[in-house]
Short mmCIF file of the C-alpha atoms (twelve columns), coordinates in Angstrom:
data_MODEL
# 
_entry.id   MODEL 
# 
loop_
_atom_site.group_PDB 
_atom_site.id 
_atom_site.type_symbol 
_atom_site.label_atom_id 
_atom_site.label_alt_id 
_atom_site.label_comp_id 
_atom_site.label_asym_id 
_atom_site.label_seq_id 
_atom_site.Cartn_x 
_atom_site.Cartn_y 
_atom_site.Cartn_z 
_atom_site.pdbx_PDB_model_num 
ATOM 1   C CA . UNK A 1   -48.810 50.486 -6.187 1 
ATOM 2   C CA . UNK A 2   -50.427 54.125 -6.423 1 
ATOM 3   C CA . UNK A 3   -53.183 53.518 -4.491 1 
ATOM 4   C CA . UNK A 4   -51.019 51.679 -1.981 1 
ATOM 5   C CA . UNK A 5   -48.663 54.729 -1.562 1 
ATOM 6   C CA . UNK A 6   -51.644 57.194 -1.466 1 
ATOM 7   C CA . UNK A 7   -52.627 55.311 1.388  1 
ATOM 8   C CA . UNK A 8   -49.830 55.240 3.105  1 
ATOM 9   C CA . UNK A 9   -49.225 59.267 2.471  1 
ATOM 10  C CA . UNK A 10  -52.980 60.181 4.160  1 
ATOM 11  C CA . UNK A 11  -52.231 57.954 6.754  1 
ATOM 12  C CA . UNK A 12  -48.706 59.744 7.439  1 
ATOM 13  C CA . UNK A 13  -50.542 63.062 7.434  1 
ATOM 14  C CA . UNK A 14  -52.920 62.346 9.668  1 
ATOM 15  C CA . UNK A 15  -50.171 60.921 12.183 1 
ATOM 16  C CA . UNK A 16  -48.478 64.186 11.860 1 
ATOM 17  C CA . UNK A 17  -50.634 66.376 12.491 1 
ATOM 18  C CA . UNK A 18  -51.616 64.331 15.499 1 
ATOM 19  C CA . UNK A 19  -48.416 64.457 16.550 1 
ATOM 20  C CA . UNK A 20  -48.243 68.518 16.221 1 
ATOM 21  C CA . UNK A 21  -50.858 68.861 18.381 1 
ATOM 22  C CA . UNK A 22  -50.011 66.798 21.079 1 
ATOM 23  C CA . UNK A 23  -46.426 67.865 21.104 1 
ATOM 24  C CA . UNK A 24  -47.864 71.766 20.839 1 
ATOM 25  C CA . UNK A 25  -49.848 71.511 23.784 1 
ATOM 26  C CA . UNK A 26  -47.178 69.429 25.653 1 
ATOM 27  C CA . UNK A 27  -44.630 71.385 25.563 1 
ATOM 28  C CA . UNK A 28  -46.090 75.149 25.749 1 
ATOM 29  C CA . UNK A 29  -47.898 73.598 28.722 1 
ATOM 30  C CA . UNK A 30  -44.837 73.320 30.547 1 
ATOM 31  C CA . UNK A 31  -42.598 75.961 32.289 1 
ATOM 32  C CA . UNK A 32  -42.407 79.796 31.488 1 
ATOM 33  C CA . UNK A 33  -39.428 80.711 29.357 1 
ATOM 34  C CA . UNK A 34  -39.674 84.133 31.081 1 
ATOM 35  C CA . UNK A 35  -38.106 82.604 34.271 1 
ATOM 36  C CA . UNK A 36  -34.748 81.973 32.123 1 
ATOM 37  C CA . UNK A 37  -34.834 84.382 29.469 1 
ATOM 38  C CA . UNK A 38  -35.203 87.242 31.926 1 
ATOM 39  C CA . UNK A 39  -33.041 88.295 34.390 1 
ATOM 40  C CA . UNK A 40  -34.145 88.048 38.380 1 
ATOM 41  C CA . UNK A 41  -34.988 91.992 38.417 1 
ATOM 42  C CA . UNK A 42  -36.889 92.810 35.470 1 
ATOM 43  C CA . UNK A 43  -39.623 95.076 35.782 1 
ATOM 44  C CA . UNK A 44  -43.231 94.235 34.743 1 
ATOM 45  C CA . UNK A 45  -43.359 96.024 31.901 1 
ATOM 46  C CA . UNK A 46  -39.964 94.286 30.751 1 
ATOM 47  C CA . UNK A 47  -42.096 91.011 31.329 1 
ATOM 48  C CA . UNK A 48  -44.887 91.835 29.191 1 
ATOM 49  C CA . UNK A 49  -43.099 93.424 26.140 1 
ATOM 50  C CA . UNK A 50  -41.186 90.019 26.073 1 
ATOM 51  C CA . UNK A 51  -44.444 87.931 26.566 1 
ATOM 52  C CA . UNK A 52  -46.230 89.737 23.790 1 
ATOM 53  C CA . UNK A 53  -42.860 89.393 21.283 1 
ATOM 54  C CA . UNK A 54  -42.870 86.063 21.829 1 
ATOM 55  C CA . UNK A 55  -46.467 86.266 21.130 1 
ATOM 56  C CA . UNK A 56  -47.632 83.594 24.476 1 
ATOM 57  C CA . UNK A 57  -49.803 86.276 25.802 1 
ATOM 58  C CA . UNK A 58  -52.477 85.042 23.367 1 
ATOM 59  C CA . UNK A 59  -54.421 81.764 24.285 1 
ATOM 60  C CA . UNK A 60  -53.255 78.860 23.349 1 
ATOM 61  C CA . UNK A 61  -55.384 76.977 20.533 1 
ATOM 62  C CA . UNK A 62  -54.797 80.913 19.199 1 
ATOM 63  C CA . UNK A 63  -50.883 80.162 19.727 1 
ATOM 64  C CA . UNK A 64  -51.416 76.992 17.768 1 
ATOM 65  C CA . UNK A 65  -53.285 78.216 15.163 1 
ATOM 66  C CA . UNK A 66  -50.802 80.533 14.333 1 
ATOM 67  C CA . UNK A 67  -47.800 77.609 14.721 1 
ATOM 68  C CA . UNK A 68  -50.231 75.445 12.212 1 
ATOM 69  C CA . UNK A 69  -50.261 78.185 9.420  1 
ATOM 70  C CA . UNK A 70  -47.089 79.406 9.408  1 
ATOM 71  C CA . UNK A 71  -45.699 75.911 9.700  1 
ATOM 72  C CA . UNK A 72  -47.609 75.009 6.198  1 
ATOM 73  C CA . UNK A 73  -45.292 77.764 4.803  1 
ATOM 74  C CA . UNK A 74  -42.192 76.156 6.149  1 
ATOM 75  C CA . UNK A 75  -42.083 78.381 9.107  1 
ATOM 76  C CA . UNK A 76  -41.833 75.916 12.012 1 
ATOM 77  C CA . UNK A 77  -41.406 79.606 15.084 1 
ATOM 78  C CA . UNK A 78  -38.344 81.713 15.921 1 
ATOM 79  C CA . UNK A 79  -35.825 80.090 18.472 1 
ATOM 80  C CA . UNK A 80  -36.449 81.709 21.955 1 
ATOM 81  C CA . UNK A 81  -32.584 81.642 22.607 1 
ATOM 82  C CA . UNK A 82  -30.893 82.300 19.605 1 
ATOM 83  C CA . UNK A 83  -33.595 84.782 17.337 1 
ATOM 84  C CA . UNK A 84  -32.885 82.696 14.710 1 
ATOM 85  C CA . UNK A 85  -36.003 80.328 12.842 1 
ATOM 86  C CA . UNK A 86  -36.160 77.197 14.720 1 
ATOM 87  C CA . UNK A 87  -35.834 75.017 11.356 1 
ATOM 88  C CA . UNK A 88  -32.578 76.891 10.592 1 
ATOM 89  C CA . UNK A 89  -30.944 76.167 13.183 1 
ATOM 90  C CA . UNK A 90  -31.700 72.154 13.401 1 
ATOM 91  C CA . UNK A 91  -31.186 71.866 9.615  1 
ATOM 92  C CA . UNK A 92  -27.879 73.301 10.513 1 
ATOM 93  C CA . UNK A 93  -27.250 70.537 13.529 1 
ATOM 94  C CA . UNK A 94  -28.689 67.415 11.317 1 
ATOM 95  C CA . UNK A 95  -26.343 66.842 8.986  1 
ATOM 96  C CA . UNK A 96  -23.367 65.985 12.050 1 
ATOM 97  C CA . UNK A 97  -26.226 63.773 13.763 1 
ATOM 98  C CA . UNK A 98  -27.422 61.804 9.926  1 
ATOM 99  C CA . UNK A 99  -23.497 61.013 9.410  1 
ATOM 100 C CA . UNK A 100 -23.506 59.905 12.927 1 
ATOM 101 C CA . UNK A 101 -26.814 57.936 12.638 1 
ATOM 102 C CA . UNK A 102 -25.165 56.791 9.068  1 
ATOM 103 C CA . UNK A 103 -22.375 54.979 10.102 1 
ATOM 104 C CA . UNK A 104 -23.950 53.186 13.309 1 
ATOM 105 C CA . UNK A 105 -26.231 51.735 10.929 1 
ATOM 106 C CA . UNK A 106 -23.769 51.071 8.110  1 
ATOM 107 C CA . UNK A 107 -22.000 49.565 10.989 1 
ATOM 108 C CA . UNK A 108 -24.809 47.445 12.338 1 
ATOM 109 C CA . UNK A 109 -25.634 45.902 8.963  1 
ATOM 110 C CA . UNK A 110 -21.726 44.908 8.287  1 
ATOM 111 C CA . UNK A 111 -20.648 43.319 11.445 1 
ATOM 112 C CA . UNK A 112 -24.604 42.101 12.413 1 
ATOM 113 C CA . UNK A 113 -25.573 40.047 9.453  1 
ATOM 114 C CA . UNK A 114 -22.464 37.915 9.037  1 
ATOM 115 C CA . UNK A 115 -21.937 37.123 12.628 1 
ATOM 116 C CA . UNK A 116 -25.676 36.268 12.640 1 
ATOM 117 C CA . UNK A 117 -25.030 34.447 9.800  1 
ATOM 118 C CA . UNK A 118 -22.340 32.419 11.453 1 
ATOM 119 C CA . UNK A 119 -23.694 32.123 14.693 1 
ATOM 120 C CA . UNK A 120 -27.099 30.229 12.833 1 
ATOM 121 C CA . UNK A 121 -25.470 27.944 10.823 1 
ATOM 122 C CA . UNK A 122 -23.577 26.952 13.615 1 
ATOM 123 C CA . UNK A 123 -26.556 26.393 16.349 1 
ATOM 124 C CA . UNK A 124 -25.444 24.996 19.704 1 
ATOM 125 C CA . UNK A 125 -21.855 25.296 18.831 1 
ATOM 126 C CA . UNK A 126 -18.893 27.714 21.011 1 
ATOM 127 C CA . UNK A 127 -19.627 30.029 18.312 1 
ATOM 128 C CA . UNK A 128 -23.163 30.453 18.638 1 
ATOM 129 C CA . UNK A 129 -22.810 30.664 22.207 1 
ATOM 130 C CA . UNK A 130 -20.173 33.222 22.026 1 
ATOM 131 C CA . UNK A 131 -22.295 35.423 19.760 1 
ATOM 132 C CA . UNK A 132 -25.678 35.430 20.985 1 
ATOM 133 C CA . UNK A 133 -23.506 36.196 24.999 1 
ATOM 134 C CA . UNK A 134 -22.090 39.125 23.314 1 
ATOM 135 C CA . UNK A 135 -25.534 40.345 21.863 1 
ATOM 136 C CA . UNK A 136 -26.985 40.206 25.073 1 
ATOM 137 C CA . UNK A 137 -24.344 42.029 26.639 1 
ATOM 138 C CA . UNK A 138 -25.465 44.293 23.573 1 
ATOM 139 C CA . UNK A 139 -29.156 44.757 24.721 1 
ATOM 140 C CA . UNK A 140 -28.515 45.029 28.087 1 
ATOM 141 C CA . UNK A 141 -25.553 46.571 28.965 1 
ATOM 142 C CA . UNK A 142 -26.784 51.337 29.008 1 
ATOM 143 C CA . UNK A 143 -25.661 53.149 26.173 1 
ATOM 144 C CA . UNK A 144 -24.403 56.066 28.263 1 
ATOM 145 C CA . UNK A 145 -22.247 53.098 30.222 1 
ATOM 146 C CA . UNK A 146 -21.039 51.765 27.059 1 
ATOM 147 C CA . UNK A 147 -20.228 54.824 25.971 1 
ATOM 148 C CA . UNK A 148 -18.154 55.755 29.328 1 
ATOM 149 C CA . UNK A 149 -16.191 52.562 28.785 1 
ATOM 150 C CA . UNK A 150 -15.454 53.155 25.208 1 
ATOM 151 C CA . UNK A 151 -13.894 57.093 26.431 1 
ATOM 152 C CA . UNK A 152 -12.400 55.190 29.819 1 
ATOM 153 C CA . UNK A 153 -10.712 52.225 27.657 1 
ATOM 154 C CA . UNK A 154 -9.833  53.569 24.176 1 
ATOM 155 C CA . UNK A 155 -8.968  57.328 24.689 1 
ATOM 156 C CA . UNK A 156 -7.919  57.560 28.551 1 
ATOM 157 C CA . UNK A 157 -5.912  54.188 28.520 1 
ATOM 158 C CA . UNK A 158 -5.167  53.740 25.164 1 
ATOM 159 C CA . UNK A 159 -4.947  57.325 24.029 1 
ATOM 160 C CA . UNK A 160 -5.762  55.662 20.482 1 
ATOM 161 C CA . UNK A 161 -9.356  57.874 19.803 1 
ATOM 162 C CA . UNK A 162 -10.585 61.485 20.708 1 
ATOM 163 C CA . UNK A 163 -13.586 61.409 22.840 1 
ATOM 164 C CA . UNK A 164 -15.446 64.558 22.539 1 
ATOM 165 C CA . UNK A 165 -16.224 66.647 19.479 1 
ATOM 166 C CA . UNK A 166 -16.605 66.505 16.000 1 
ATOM 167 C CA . UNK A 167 -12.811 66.810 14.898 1 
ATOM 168 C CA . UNK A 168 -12.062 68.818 11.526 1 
ATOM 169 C CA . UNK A 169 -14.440 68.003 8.474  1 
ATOM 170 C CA . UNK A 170 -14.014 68.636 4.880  1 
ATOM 171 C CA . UNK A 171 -16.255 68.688 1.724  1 
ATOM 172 C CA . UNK A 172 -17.414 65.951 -0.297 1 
ATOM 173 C CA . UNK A 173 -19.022 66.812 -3.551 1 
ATOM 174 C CA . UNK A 174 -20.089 70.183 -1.163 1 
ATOM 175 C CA . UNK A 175 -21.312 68.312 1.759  1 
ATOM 176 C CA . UNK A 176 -19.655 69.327 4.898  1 
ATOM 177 C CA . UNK A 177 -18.613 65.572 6.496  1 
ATOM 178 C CA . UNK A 178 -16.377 64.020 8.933  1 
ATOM 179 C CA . UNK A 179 -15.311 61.381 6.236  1 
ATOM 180 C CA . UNK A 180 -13.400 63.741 4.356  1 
ATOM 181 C CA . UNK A 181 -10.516 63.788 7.030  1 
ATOM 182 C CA . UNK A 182 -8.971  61.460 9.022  1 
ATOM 183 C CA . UNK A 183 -8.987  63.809 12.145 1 
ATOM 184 C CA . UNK A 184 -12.996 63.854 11.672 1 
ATOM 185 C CA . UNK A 185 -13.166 59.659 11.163 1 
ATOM 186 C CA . UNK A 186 -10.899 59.199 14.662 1 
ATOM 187 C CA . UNK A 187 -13.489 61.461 16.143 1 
ATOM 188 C CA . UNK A 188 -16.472 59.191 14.168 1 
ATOM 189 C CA . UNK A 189 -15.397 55.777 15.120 1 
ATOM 190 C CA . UNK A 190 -16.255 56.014 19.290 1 
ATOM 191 C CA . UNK A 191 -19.369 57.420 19.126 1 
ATOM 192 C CA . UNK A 192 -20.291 55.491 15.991 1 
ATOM 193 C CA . UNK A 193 -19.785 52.747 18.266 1 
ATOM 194 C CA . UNK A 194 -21.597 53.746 20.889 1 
ATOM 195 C CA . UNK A 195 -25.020 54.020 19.029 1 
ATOM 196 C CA . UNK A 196 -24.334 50.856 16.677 1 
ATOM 197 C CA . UNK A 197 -24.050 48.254 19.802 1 
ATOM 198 C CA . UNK A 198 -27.310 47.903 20.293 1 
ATOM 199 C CA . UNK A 199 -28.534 47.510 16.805 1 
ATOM 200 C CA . UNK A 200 -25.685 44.843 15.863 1 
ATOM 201 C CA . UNK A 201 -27.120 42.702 18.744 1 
ATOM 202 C CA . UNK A 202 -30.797 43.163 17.126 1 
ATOM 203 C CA . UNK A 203 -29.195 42.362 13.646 1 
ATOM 204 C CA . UNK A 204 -27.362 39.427 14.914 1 
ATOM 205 C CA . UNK A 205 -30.754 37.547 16.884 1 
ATOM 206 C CA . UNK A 206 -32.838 38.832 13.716 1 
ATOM 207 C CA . UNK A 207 -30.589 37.483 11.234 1 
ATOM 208 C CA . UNK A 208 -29.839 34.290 13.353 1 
ATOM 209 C CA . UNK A 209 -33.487 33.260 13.724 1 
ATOM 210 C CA . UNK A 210 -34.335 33.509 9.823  1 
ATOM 211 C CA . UNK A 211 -31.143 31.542 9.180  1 
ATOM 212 C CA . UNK A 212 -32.424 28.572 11.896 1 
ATOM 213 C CA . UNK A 213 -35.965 29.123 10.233 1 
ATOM 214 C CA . UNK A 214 -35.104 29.096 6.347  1 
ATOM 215 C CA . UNK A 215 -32.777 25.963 6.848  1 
ATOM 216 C CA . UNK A 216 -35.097 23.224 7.516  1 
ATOM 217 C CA . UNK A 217 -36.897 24.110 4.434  1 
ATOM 218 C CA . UNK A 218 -37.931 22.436 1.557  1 
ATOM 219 C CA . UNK A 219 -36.330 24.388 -1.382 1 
ATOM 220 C CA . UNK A 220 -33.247 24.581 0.913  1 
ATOM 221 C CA . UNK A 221 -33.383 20.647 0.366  1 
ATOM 222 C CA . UNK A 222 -33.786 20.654 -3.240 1 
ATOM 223 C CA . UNK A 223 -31.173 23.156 -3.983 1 
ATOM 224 C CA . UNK A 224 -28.678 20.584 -1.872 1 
ATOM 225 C CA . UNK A 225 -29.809 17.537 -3.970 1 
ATOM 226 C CA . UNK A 226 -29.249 20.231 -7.030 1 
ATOM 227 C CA . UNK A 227 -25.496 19.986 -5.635 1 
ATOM 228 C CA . UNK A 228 -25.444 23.789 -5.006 1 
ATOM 229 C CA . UNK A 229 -22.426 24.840 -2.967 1 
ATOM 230 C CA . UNK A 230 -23.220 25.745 0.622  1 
ATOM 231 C CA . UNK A 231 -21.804 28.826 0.393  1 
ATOM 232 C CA . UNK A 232 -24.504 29.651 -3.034 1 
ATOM 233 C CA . UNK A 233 -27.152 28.230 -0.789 1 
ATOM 234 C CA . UNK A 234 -26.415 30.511 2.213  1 
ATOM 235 C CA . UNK A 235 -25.864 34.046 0.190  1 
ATOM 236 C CA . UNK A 236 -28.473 33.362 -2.904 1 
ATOM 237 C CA . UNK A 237 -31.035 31.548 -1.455 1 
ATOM 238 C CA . UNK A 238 -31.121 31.916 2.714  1 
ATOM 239 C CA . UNK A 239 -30.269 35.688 2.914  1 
ATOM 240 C CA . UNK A 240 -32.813 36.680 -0.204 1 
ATOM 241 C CA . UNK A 241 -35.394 34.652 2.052  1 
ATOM 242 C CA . UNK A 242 -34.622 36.519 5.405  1 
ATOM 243 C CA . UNK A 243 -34.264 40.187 4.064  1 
ATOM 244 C CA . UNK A 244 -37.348 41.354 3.993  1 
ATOM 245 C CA . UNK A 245 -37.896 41.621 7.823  1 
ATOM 246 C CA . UNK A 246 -34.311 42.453 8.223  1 
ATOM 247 C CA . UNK A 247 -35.157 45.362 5.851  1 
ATOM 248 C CA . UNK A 248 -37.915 46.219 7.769  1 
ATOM 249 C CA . UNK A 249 -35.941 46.820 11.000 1 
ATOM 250 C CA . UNK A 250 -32.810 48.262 9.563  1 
ATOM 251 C CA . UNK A 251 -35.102 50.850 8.167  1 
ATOM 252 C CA . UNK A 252 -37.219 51.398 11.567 1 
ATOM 253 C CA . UNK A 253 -34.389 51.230 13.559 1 
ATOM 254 C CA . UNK A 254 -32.626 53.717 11.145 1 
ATOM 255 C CA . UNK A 255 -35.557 56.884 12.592 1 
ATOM 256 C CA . UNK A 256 -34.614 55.526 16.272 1 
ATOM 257 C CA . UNK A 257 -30.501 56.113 15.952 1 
ATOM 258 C CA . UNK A 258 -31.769 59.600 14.882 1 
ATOM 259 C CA . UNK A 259 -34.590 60.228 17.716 1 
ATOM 260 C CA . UNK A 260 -32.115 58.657 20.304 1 
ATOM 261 C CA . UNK A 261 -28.780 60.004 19.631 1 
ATOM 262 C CA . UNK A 262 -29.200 62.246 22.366 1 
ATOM 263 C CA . UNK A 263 -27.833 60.123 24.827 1 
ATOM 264 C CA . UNK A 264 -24.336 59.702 22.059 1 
ATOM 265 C CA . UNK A 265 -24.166 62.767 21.080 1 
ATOM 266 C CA . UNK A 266 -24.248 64.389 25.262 1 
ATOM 267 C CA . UNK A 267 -21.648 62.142 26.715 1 
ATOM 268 C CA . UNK A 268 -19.240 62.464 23.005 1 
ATOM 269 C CA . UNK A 269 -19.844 65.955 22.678 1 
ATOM 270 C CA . UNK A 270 -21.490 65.525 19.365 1 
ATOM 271 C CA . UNK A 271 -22.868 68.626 18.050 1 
ATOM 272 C CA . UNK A 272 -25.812 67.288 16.343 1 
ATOM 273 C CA . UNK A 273 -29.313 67.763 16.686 1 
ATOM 274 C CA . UNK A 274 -29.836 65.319 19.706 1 
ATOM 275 C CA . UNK A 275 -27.263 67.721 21.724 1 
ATOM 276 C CA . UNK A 276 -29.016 70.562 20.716 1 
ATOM 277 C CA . UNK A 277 -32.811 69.316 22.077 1 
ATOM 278 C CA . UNK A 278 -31.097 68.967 25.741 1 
ATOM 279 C CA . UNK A 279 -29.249 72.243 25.685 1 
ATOM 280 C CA . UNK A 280 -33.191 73.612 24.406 1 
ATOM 281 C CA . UNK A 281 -35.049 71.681 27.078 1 
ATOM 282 C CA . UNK A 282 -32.661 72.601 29.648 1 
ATOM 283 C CA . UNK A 283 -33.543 76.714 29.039 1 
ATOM 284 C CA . UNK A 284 -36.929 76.402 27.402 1 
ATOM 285 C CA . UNK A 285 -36.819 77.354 24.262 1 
ATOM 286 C CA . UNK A 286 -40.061 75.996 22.801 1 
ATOM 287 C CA . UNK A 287 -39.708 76.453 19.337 1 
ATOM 288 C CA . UNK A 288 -36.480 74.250 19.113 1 
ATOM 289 C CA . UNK A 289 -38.070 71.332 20.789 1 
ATOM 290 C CA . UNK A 290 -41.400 71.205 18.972 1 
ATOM 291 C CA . UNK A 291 -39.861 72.084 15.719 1 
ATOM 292 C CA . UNK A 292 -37.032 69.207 16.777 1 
ATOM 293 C CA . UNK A 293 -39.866 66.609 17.403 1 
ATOM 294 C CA . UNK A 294 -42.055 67.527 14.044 1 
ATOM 295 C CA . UNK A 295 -38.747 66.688 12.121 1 
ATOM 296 C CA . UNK A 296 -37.903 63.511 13.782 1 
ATOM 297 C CA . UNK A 297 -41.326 62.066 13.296 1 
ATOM 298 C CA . UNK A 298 -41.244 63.465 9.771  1 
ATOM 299 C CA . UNK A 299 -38.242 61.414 9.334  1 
ATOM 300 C CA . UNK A 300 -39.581 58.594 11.007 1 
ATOM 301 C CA . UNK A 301 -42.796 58.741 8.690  1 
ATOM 302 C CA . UNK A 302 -40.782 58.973 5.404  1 
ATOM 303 C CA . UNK A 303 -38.770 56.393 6.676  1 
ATOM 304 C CA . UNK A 304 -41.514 54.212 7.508  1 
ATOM 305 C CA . UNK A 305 -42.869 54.787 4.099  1 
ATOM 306 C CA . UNK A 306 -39.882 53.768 1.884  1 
ATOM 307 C CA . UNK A 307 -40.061 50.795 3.942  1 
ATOM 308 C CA . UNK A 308 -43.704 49.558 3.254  1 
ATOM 309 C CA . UNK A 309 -42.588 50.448 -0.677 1 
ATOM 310 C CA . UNK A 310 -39.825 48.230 -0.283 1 
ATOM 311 C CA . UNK A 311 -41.313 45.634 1.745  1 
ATOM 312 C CA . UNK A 312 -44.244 45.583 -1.322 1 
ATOM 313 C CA . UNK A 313 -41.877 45.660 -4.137 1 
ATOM 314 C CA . UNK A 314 -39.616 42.188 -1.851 1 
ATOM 315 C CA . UNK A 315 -43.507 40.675 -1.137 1 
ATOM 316 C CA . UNK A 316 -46.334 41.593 -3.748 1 
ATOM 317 C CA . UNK A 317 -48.504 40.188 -1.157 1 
ATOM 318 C CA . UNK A 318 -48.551 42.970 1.100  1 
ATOM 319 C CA . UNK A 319 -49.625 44.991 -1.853 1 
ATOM 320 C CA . UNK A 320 -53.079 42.588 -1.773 1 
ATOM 321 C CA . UNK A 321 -53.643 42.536 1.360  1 
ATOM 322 C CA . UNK A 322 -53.140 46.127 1.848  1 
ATOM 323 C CA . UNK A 323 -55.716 46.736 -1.016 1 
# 
């Protein structure tokens, strides 16, 4: 298990510092920050003090190099916009978009398993039909039009939800979270909502084909003759046999509700991390959006990782072969 998780940690540095590079040169390739940071009439010489604060008068790979050390001291550049370190300021944004991120999932996993659940032991029937029509609708229907209809139907017609904002939070055991009130879980639920569709629908077809595949199986059959109750068979024996890939997704899927809240968080009015990147993008502020991408695929790697550890621990075989 060492060497296995050794491996796995090279592998993840290597990926990021790919990553660092590509996204360095990406995005300080694009557009001059000058052109919104400065007004229309400043002078040359305004131009250049601001270029050499910022420190892009220097060449690039110089630029980088200097990005590279300071970010191995935790340093990840000062925000264009607000003069405040980059990391600061998105460690300040995260914790509204991990609740958010959170509860989509939390919500995936509750109403995706048992309706996938119920919609494979009942193959072919109104029920299965039913499901797997609204899991499509799931897949395919846009998130940002999903999340219209959701404003449109349950706060403009119904009045029952608030559609923009994060509502009034409290403290739990010192965190700052929207589940401490009720004012902040009315403002949870919609956009909750909103990012959860699409992963019930992938829990629901994921769960569905490992019940429809685990079924016809041989120790399925012996623990009938055994005279095991269906309902032992189906929560002991059928969902400890489709887990492990369910696992896997849940926890993949988990980095993707973070990277791609942005589209939730805009149209709610979240203000989470994923709101933050557009409002950076839209005036340049390079520091933000690298420094935003380095911690999302940070995430994503430590994600990734407690999910091989799991996946070994479920399956010792992926241990062996891994070895």
């Amino acid at each position: 298990m060492t060497a296995f998780v050794i491996r796995r940690l090279l592998q993840a540095l290597a990926v990021l510092f790919v990553t660092s590079v590509i996204v360095f040169a990406g995005v300080y390739a694009i557009g001059d920050p000058l052109e919104i940071l400065l007004p229309a009439d400043a002078t040359m010489a305004e131009r250049e003090q601001v270029t050499r604060s910022l420190g892009l008068d220097k060449p690039l790979i110089v630029q980088y190099g200097l990005f590279l050390w300071n970010a191995l001291h935790g340093d990840l550049g000062t925000s264009f916009v607000y003069n405040q370190p980059s990391i600061s300021i998105i460690l300040q944004r995260l914790p509204a978009t991990l609740e958010l991120a959170f509860s989509a999932l939390f919500l995936s996993i509750i109403i995706g398993i048992p309706l996938g659940l119920w919609s494979g032991l009942r193959r072919g029937t109104t029920v299965d039909e039913t499901i797997m029509t609204g899991s499509i609708l799931g897949f395919s229907l846009p998130n940002f039009w999903q999340g219209m209809m959701l404003i449109m139907i349950f706060s403009v017609y119904l009045g029952w939800l608030p559609s923009t904002g994060r509502g009034q939070t409290g403290t739990i055991f010192g965190v700052e979270t929207s589940f401490a009130t009720w004012d902040g879980i009315r403002h949870l639920i919609l956009p909750a909502v909103n990012l959860s569709l699409a992963k019930i629908a992938l829990v629901i077809r994921l769960t569905r084909a490992g019940v429809q595949e685990t079924m016809p199986l041989d120790f399925i059959k012996f623990a009938r003759a055994r005279g095991l109750s269906s309902r032992r068979i189906v929560l002991v024996h059928v969902l400890k046999n489709i887990l492990i890939p369910i696992i896997t997704v849940i926890g993949v899927e988990f980095g993707s509700l973070i990277a791609f809240a942005v589209v939730t968080e805009t149209i709610f009015s979240w203000p989470g991390v994923g709101k933050l990147i557009i409002d950076s993008i839209r005036v340049l502020d390079r520091p933000i959006v690298v420094a935003y991408i380095l911690v999302v695929v940070t995430m994503f790697i430590t994600i990734n990782l407690i999910v091989d550890i799991l996946y070994s621990i479920l399956d010792p075989r992926i241990r062996s072969k891994a070895q």
